[in-house]
Amino acid sequence: MLHVDSLTKSFPLDDGVLTAVDDVSFRISPGEVFGLLGPNGAGKTTTMRMILGLLEPDSGYAEVDGVRTATDPMAVKSRLGFVSASDGVYPWLTVREMLLYFADLYAVDATLAEQRCESLADMMDIKHLLDRRAGELSTGQRQRVTLVRGLIHDPPVMLLDEPTRGLDVVGVQTIFDYIDILRRGGKAVVVCTHRLDEAERLCDRFGLLHAGKLKYCGTLNELKEQTGQASLVDIFVDLIRN
Amino acid sequence: MSNDPQTRSATTQHRPRRQKHQPGNRLVRMCQKELRETMRDRRTIITLVMMPLLVYPLLSMALNRFLVSSTAGTSEQTPYTIGVETDDEGSLLLAWLEDPMSQPPAAILKASKGNLATFRVVNTTSVGLNPKQALQEKKIDLAARIELGNPPRLRLTAFNGDPASQGAQRILTERLHWLRLARAEALAASQLSDYTPPTDVSVENIGVAEKPSMLGTIVPLVLVLMTITGAVYPAIDLTAGERERGTMESLMASPVPRSYILFSKYVAVVVVALLTAMANLLAMFTTLWAGRLLPLLTGGEDAFPWLAVLQILGLLVLFSGFFAAVLLSLTSFARSFKEAQAYLIPVMLLSLTPGMLSLMPGVTLNGPLAIAPLINIVLLAREVLQGTAQAAPAVITVLSTVGYAVAAIAIASKLFGSDAVSRTSGQSFGAMLKRPTRSTPTPSPQAAAMTLALLVPIYYLVSNVLMRIVPELSITWVLLLNAIALVLTFGLIPLAAVVLARCNFSTSYQLATPSPLTLFGVLLVGLGAWGFAHESFVLAKQMGIGGLDVDRIEKTRQTVEALKVAPTWLLVGTLALAPAVIEELCFRGFLFTALRKVLSPTRVIVTTAVIFGLFHVVTGNMLLIERFLPTTLLGLILGWIAYRTQSVWPGVLMHFTHNALLNLATKYQDKIAFLGEGFENQMHLPASWLIVLSTTTLTGLAVVWFSTRKPPVAESNLATTPA
């Protein structure tokens, strides 16, 4: 479903070059939740932006359903759902207007977009907010709207960048439920986070990024076997210290 | 979150149908969204509605007060007020002023349209003040005291720096001076039989007086301010604001071309700027009309100046389009509201300068000023309102402004997509010139737009310089310089764009090798098509397009005579070979492949042909309108050939044949006069020749069609195939 092969990206700095992502490769199948983990600055978001076609990789490629980002970025974008780290909304539009606007951007038929808007809003308990101005929503409500926005075109692959950032316990649980629904819906899901405890509960497989390199990749058991550590947190601490 | 299985299935059931690809409709809906968002913002409404509603009545009141003080004494409604201490002083003063002998001579009276300043005399003691105190408190314009005696002595006190007070003092002194002179002259005439005045003066005016139009002077300045006021907030909000709100990344992750997103924002900014400007304009004129101040602005009439308002509206569309593009290119670069404001303040201050320039007398829209951004549009506004606008500089102004707007949009779309998303990469203006790491098959439409925007002013400057130096040079040098200028502009500028964007030369310029049959076909087209160019040129002349003034006819005659003595190789090299190669590479190569990414083949052919035609119209400060039709027609044929053959070379051959035949026919027109009258006098070609040429052209076109009848396979992959 999603295939990342040898992705590399460097940024020029005043005193040299920063290799933010260095030869990163992984594959994700339908119905699988992949945790792309790493501390701040590990290269998670840069990897995600290259998959989305927002950044051009120096080498390597990302492929969704056999279509490479570099070859046909629009086709790849239409197959991806994206929930960004920020819960930005258009404050002067109603929730419904905003969702339909994004549906239109993804070329979803207008009638079907209305139906999906209703059903997804029902699923995320924001139906009562549909005709309210987005600027009036609370943080948690905005987060739910953002999650619906990412699914409005029913993409086969979902990318979630730090989805639990700034959320309270209820908000975090909403994300957990949402990802569970995505898994059961057969989506390939990538979750970027540095919250290892949450990732351990959420993900089927993990990729541990450090300084741009994918150090480990596999299921929790595989990682434990590879590293000899007892938990994801231990694996990570060991990785950073050594 | 609901765990209802029915709602949960929203993620799994029926994959949304994609809409049939209708980019135009989607673009309209995107524009609507941006407009809706902007128009709901209360800050936009404040700028749009509240400003004009509040500002103009207040300004009108201030203007009214200013005009009342500056026009005091000029009508019965606004007389000068003179304060005196006693009624006797008042009576005496009025008696002097009412004496017909106090009137100025007829010539001076005529200059003021027969209007005499009027005075009102008041006794200031009625309000408990002496005249000087009343003057101090500005209750009167002038204080007067008369000391009785022989003659009585009049002491006037005026207020320093008060125009009304100084005016009252000057006019009253003059009136009393006329009175003294007239009485003395009357006395001299009655007492001295041989008295004759030293001279008798009479004045005659000739010519038509130009109405001084404050409208033309003030409005361009107001125009700049109004448009800026309207455009600034939405420009920041829809770009830097989008990023600050955190919606940018999701927007850029959607499968919509960056140019669409930017264009929809551009439309919103233009519309809001235009609406603000219109609201201000209408509020300004309505307030002035209601306050009866319009005559002072328009130079005489009290009627609502609908025509002037409509003219200004037309200019506002152009101005808003340009300014919104500039603002967006700057705000797209900003990461936050604050940063955007910091960029815009210097621009806004700079924008006031051309507004100020329009207030200066003697500055006209000509020469380099016609391509100076912002200055040209302000000067054009002034000249339109004063009725002195000339066609050529006006067209240059409009074209260059459109070009600048397109270039600014192109810059904005480049910055908007990249910098706005990648917080980590820290883009700069320098990044715009940075070459991409991978090569691309063809130039982007943005690169083509920027190239065109550069070509307009540079070509204008170059052709102006050439026109200036041509009279001093021999025909050989003129032809050589023309060719060099062509290479430097239409050759090098697109080439620089191709190199900078790391485009593949072969695909960007369509350098594929055509088949011999295709070349034979275009050769036939070239052999026949020149006759149609000749005919459309004659038709344009007969229809009066382009004007046939004596100066132009003489210049054309001189050019024809010069071409007759030029060496044939030079003529063919500079007027046929150089244009054929350079123009085809530019228009049917670079521009054609760039536009193919976003336009259908028909639109690409028409667009490149029209641009091709327009460039041939502008020559120095002249507009050779009659060239538009033949060159655009030629551009259509060349465009079709480029589309069919997927190669620029057949077009080069046809263009070369066409130009060579036309110029050689001009050079040898004396020797081929036997062929018919048309060649000699630039009249229609003989019917027999038209039949031969038509047959040749149609045969050539049929051969081209036949040789390329297999649909080009690689066409749809033009935009995506890696080099």
PDB file of C-alpha atoms in Angstrom, chain B residues 413-536:
ATOM      1  CA  SER B 413       2.877  30.711  -6.282  1.00  0.00           C
ATOM      2  CA  LYS B 414       6.492  29.582  -6.084  1.00  0.00           C
ATOM      3  CA  LEU B 415       6.979  31.021  -2.602  1.00  0.00           C
ATOM      4  CA  PHE B 416       3.500  30.202  -1.364  1.00  0.00           C
ATOM      5  CA  GLY B 417       3.880  26.484  -1.836  1.00  0.00           C
ATOM      6  CA  SER B 418       7.429  25.930  -0.736  1.00  0.00           C
ATOM      7  CA  ASP B 419       8.283  28.310   2.053  1.00  0.00           C
ATOM      8  CA  ALA B 420       4.874  28.285   3.638  1.00  0.00           C
ATOM      9  CA  VAL B 421       4.970  24.543   4.279  1.00  0.00           C
ATOM     10  CA  SER B 422       8.536  23.739   5.083  1.00  0.00           C
ATOM     11  CA  ARG B 423       9.253  25.427   8.341  1.00  0.00           C
ATOM     12  CA  THR B 424      12.565  23.681   8.544  1.00  0.00           C
ATOM     13  CA  SER B 425      14.030  24.678   5.219  1.00  0.00           C
ATOM     14  CA  GLY B 426      14.030  28.440   5.673  1.00  0.00           C
ATOM     15  CA  GLN B 427      13.495  29.599   2.146  1.00  0.00           C
ATOM     16  CA  SER B 428      14.626  33.027   1.043  1.00  0.00           C
ATOM     17  CA  PHE B 429      14.124  35.228  -1.990  1.00  0.00           C
ATOM     18  CA  GLY B 430      17.442  33.868  -3.211  1.00  0.00           C
ATOM     19  CA  ALA B 431      15.862  30.426  -3.247  1.00  0.00           C
ATOM     20  CA  MET B 432      13.735  31.530  -6.149  1.00  0.00           C
ATOM     21  CA  LEU B 433      16.828  31.669  -8.344  1.00  0.00           C
ATOM     22  CA  LYS B 434      18.187  28.420  -7.007  1.00  0.00           C
ATOM     23  CA  ARG B 435      18.290  25.723  -9.643  1.00  0.00           C
ATOM     24  CA  PRO B 436      16.299  22.594  -8.829  1.00  0.00           C
ATOM     25  CA  THR B 437      18.309  19.465  -8.203  1.00  0.00           C
ATOM     26  CA  ARG B 438      16.448  17.423 -10.802  1.00  0.00           C
ATOM     27  CA  SER B 439      15.864  18.322 -14.386  1.00  0.00           C
ATOM     28  CA  THR B 440      12.341  18.702 -15.712  1.00  0.00           C
ATOM     29  CA  PRO B 441      11.146  18.070 -19.250  1.00  0.00           C
ATOM     30  CA  THR B 442       9.481  21.419 -19.864  1.00  0.00           C
ATOM     31  CA  PRO B 443       9.341  24.859 -18.227  1.00  0.00           C
ATOM     32  CA  SER B 444       6.535  25.600 -15.786  1.00  0.00           C
ATOM     33  CA  PRO B 445       3.707  28.025 -16.679  1.00  0.00           C
ATOM     34  CA  GLN B 446       5.030  30.255 -13.869  1.00  0.00           C
ATOM     35  CA  ALA B 447       8.450  30.378 -15.508  1.00  0.00           C
ATOM     36  CA  ALA B 448       6.770  31.258 -18.803  1.00  0.00           C
ATOM     37  CA  ALA B 449       4.754  34.003 -17.110  1.00  0.00           C
ATOM     38  CA  MET B 450       7.838  35.480 -15.496  1.00  0.00           C
ATOM     39  CA  THR B 451       9.704  35.325 -18.781  1.00  0.00           C
ATOM     40  CA  LEU B 452       6.900  37.138 -20.576  1.00  0.00           C
ATOM     41  CA  ALA B 453       6.740  39.741 -17.832  1.00  0.00           C
ATOM     42  CA  LEU B 454      10.455  40.352 -18.271  1.00  0.00           C
ATOM     43  CA  LEU B 455      10.216  40.380 -22.039  1.00  0.00           C
ATOM     44  CA  VAL B 456       7.573  43.138 -22.172  1.00  0.00           C
ATOM     45  CA  PRO B 457       9.614  45.940 -20.534  1.00  0.00           C
ATOM     46  CA  ILE B 458      12.956  44.768 -21.908  1.00  0.00           C
ATOM     47  CA  TYR B 459      11.623  44.484 -25.445  1.00  0.00           C
ATOM     48  CA  TYR B 460       9.987  47.911 -25.093  1.00  0.00           C
ATOM     49  CA  LEU B 461      13.231  49.468 -23.889  1.00  0.00           C
ATOM     50  CA  VAL B 462      15.316  47.771 -26.543  1.00  0.00           C
ATOM     51  CA  SER B 463      12.948  48.728 -29.351  1.00  0.00           C
ATOM     52  CA  ASN B 464      12.864  52.323 -28.036  1.00  0.00           C
ATOM     53  CA  VAL B 465      16.635  52.494 -28.021  1.00  0.00           C
ATOM     54  CA  LEU B 466      16.725  51.067 -31.538  1.00  0.00           C
ATOM     55  CA  MET B 467      14.151  53.585 -32.777  1.00  0.00           C
ATOM     56  CA  ARG B 468      16.265  56.354 -31.318  1.00  0.00           C
ATOM     57  CA  ILE B 469      19.508  55.382 -32.932  1.00  0.00           C
ATOM     58  CA  VAL B 470      18.129  54.096 -36.237  1.00  0.00           C
ATOM     59  CA  PRO B 471      18.082  57.470 -38.052  1.00  0.00           C
ATOM     60  CA  GLU B 472      21.826  57.806 -37.498  1.00  0.00           C
ATOM     61  CA  LEU B 473      22.774  54.357 -38.784  1.00  0.00           C
ATOM     62  CA  SER B 474      23.105  52.665 -42.136  1.00  0.00           C
ATOM     63  CA  ILE B 475      20.555  50.007 -43.119  1.00  0.00           C
ATOM     64  CA  THR B 476      23.192  47.292 -42.600  1.00  0.00           C
ATOM     65  CA  TRP B 477      23.654  48.286 -38.986  1.00  0.00           C
ATOM     66  CA  VAL B 478      19.943  48.697 -38.435  1.00  0.00           C
ATOM     67  CA  LEU B 479      19.275  45.165 -39.652  1.00  0.00           C
ATOM     68  CA  LEU B 480      22.167  43.722 -37.678  1.00  0.00           C
ATOM     69  CA  LEU B 481      21.117  45.490 -34.476  1.00  0.00           C
ATOM     70  CA  ASN B 482      17.546  44.297 -34.949  1.00  0.00           C
ATOM     71  CA  ALA B 483      18.750  40.734 -35.156  1.00  0.00           C
ATOM     72  CA  ILE B 484      21.042  41.133 -32.145  1.00  0.00           C
ATOM     73  CA  ALA B 485      18.207  42.673 -30.128  1.00  0.00           C
ATOM     74  CA  LEU B 486      15.997  39.750 -31.110  1.00  0.00           C
ATOM     75  CA  VAL B 487      18.581  37.235 -29.949  1.00  0.00           C
ATOM     76  CA  LEU B 488      19.210  39.117 -26.688  1.00  0.00           C
ATOM     77  CA  THR B 489      15.518  39.382 -25.788  1.00  0.00           C
ATOM     78  CA  PHE B 490      13.461  36.560 -27.264  1.00  0.00           C
ATOM     79  CA  GLY B 491      16.465  34.277 -27.441  1.00  0.00           C
ATOM     80  CA  LEU B 492      18.390  34.726 -24.228  1.00  0.00           C
ATOM     81  CA  ILE B 493      15.629  35.445 -21.706  1.00  0.00           C
ATOM     82  CA  PRO B 494      13.717  32.186 -22.335  1.00  0.00           C
ATOM     83  CA  LEU B 495      17.057  30.366 -22.525  1.00  0.00           C
ATOM     84  CA  ALA B 496      17.985  31.727 -19.084  1.00  0.00           C
ATOM     85  CA  ALA B 497      14.637  30.497 -17.756  1.00  0.00           C
ATOM     86  CA  VAL B 498      15.236  27.034 -19.225  1.00  0.00           C
ATOM     87  CA  VAL B 499      18.746  26.854 -17.753  1.00  0.00           C
ATOM     88  CA  LEU B 500      17.666  28.181 -14.342  1.00  0.00           C
ATOM     89  CA  ALA B 501      14.799  25.715 -14.103  1.00  0.00           C
ATOM     90  CA  ARG B 502      17.089  22.900 -15.284  1.00  0.00           C
ATOM     91  CA  CYS B 503      14.706  22.044 -18.102  1.00  0.00           C
ATOM     92  CA  ASN B 504      15.538  19.593 -20.814  1.00  0.00           C
ATOM     93  CA  PHE B 505      16.442  21.581 -23.955  1.00  0.00           C
ATOM     94  CA  SER B 506      15.074  19.053 -26.361  1.00  0.00           C
ATOM     95  CA  THR B 507      11.617  18.791 -24.785  1.00  0.00           C
ATOM     96  CA  SER B 508      11.396  22.449 -23.723  1.00  0.00           C
ATOM     97  CA  TYR B 509      12.105  23.735 -27.209  1.00  0.00           C
ATOM     98  CA  GLN B 510      10.498  20.808 -29.049  1.00  0.00           C
ATOM     99  CA  LEU B 511      13.711  19.994 -30.884  1.00  0.00           C
ATOM    100  CA  ALA B 512      12.522  16.636 -32.265  1.00  0.00           C
ATOM    101  CA  THR B 513      13.487  15.927 -35.858  1.00  0.00           C
ATOM    102  CA  PRO B 514      10.520  16.070 -38.234  1.00  0.00           C
ATOM    103  CA  SER B 515       9.993  13.803 -41.212  1.00  0.00           C
ATOM    104  CA  PRO B 516      11.031  14.992 -44.690  1.00  0.00           C
ATOM    105  CA  LEU B 517       7.376  14.864 -45.777  1.00  0.00           C
ATOM    106  CA  THR B 518       6.410  17.222 -42.968  1.00  0.00           C
ATOM    107  CA  LEU B 519       9.176  19.623 -43.978  1.00  0.00           C
ATOM    108  CA  PHE B 520       7.965  19.493 -47.568  1.00  0.00           C
ATOM    109  CA  GLY B 521       4.445  20.310 -46.347  1.00  0.00           C
ATOM    110  CA  VAL B 522       5.476  23.329 -44.277  1.00  0.00           C
ATOM    111  CA  LEU B 523       7.632  24.565 -47.145  1.00  0.00           C
ATOM    112  CA  LEU B 524       4.501  24.644 -49.290  1.00  0.00           C
ATOM    113  CA  VAL B 525       2.600  26.424 -46.500  1.00  0.00           C
ATOM    114  CA  GLY B 526       5.393  29.009 -46.259  1.00  0.00           C
ATOM    115  CA  LEU B 527       5.404  29.511 -50.009  1.00  0.00           C
ATOM    116  CA  GLY B 528       1.693  30.228 -49.976  1.00  0.00           C
ATOM    117  CA  ALA B 529       0.961  31.836 -46.611  1.00  0.00           C
ATOM    118  CA  TRP B 530       2.934  35.022 -47.170  1.00  0.00           C
ATOM    119  CA  GLY B 531       0.237  36.057 -49.645  1.00  0.00           C
ATOM    120  CA  PHE B 532      -2.398  35.874 -46.889  1.00  0.00           C
ATOM    121  CA  ALA B 533      -0.206  37.952 -44.607  1.00  0.00           C
ATOM    122  CA  HIS B 534       0.026  40.522 -47.382  1.00  0.00           C
ATOM    123  CA  GLU B 535      -3.749  40.446 -47.923  1.00  0.00           C
ATOM    124  CA  SER B 536      -4.612  40.818 -44.232  1.00  0.00           C
TER     125      SER B 536
END
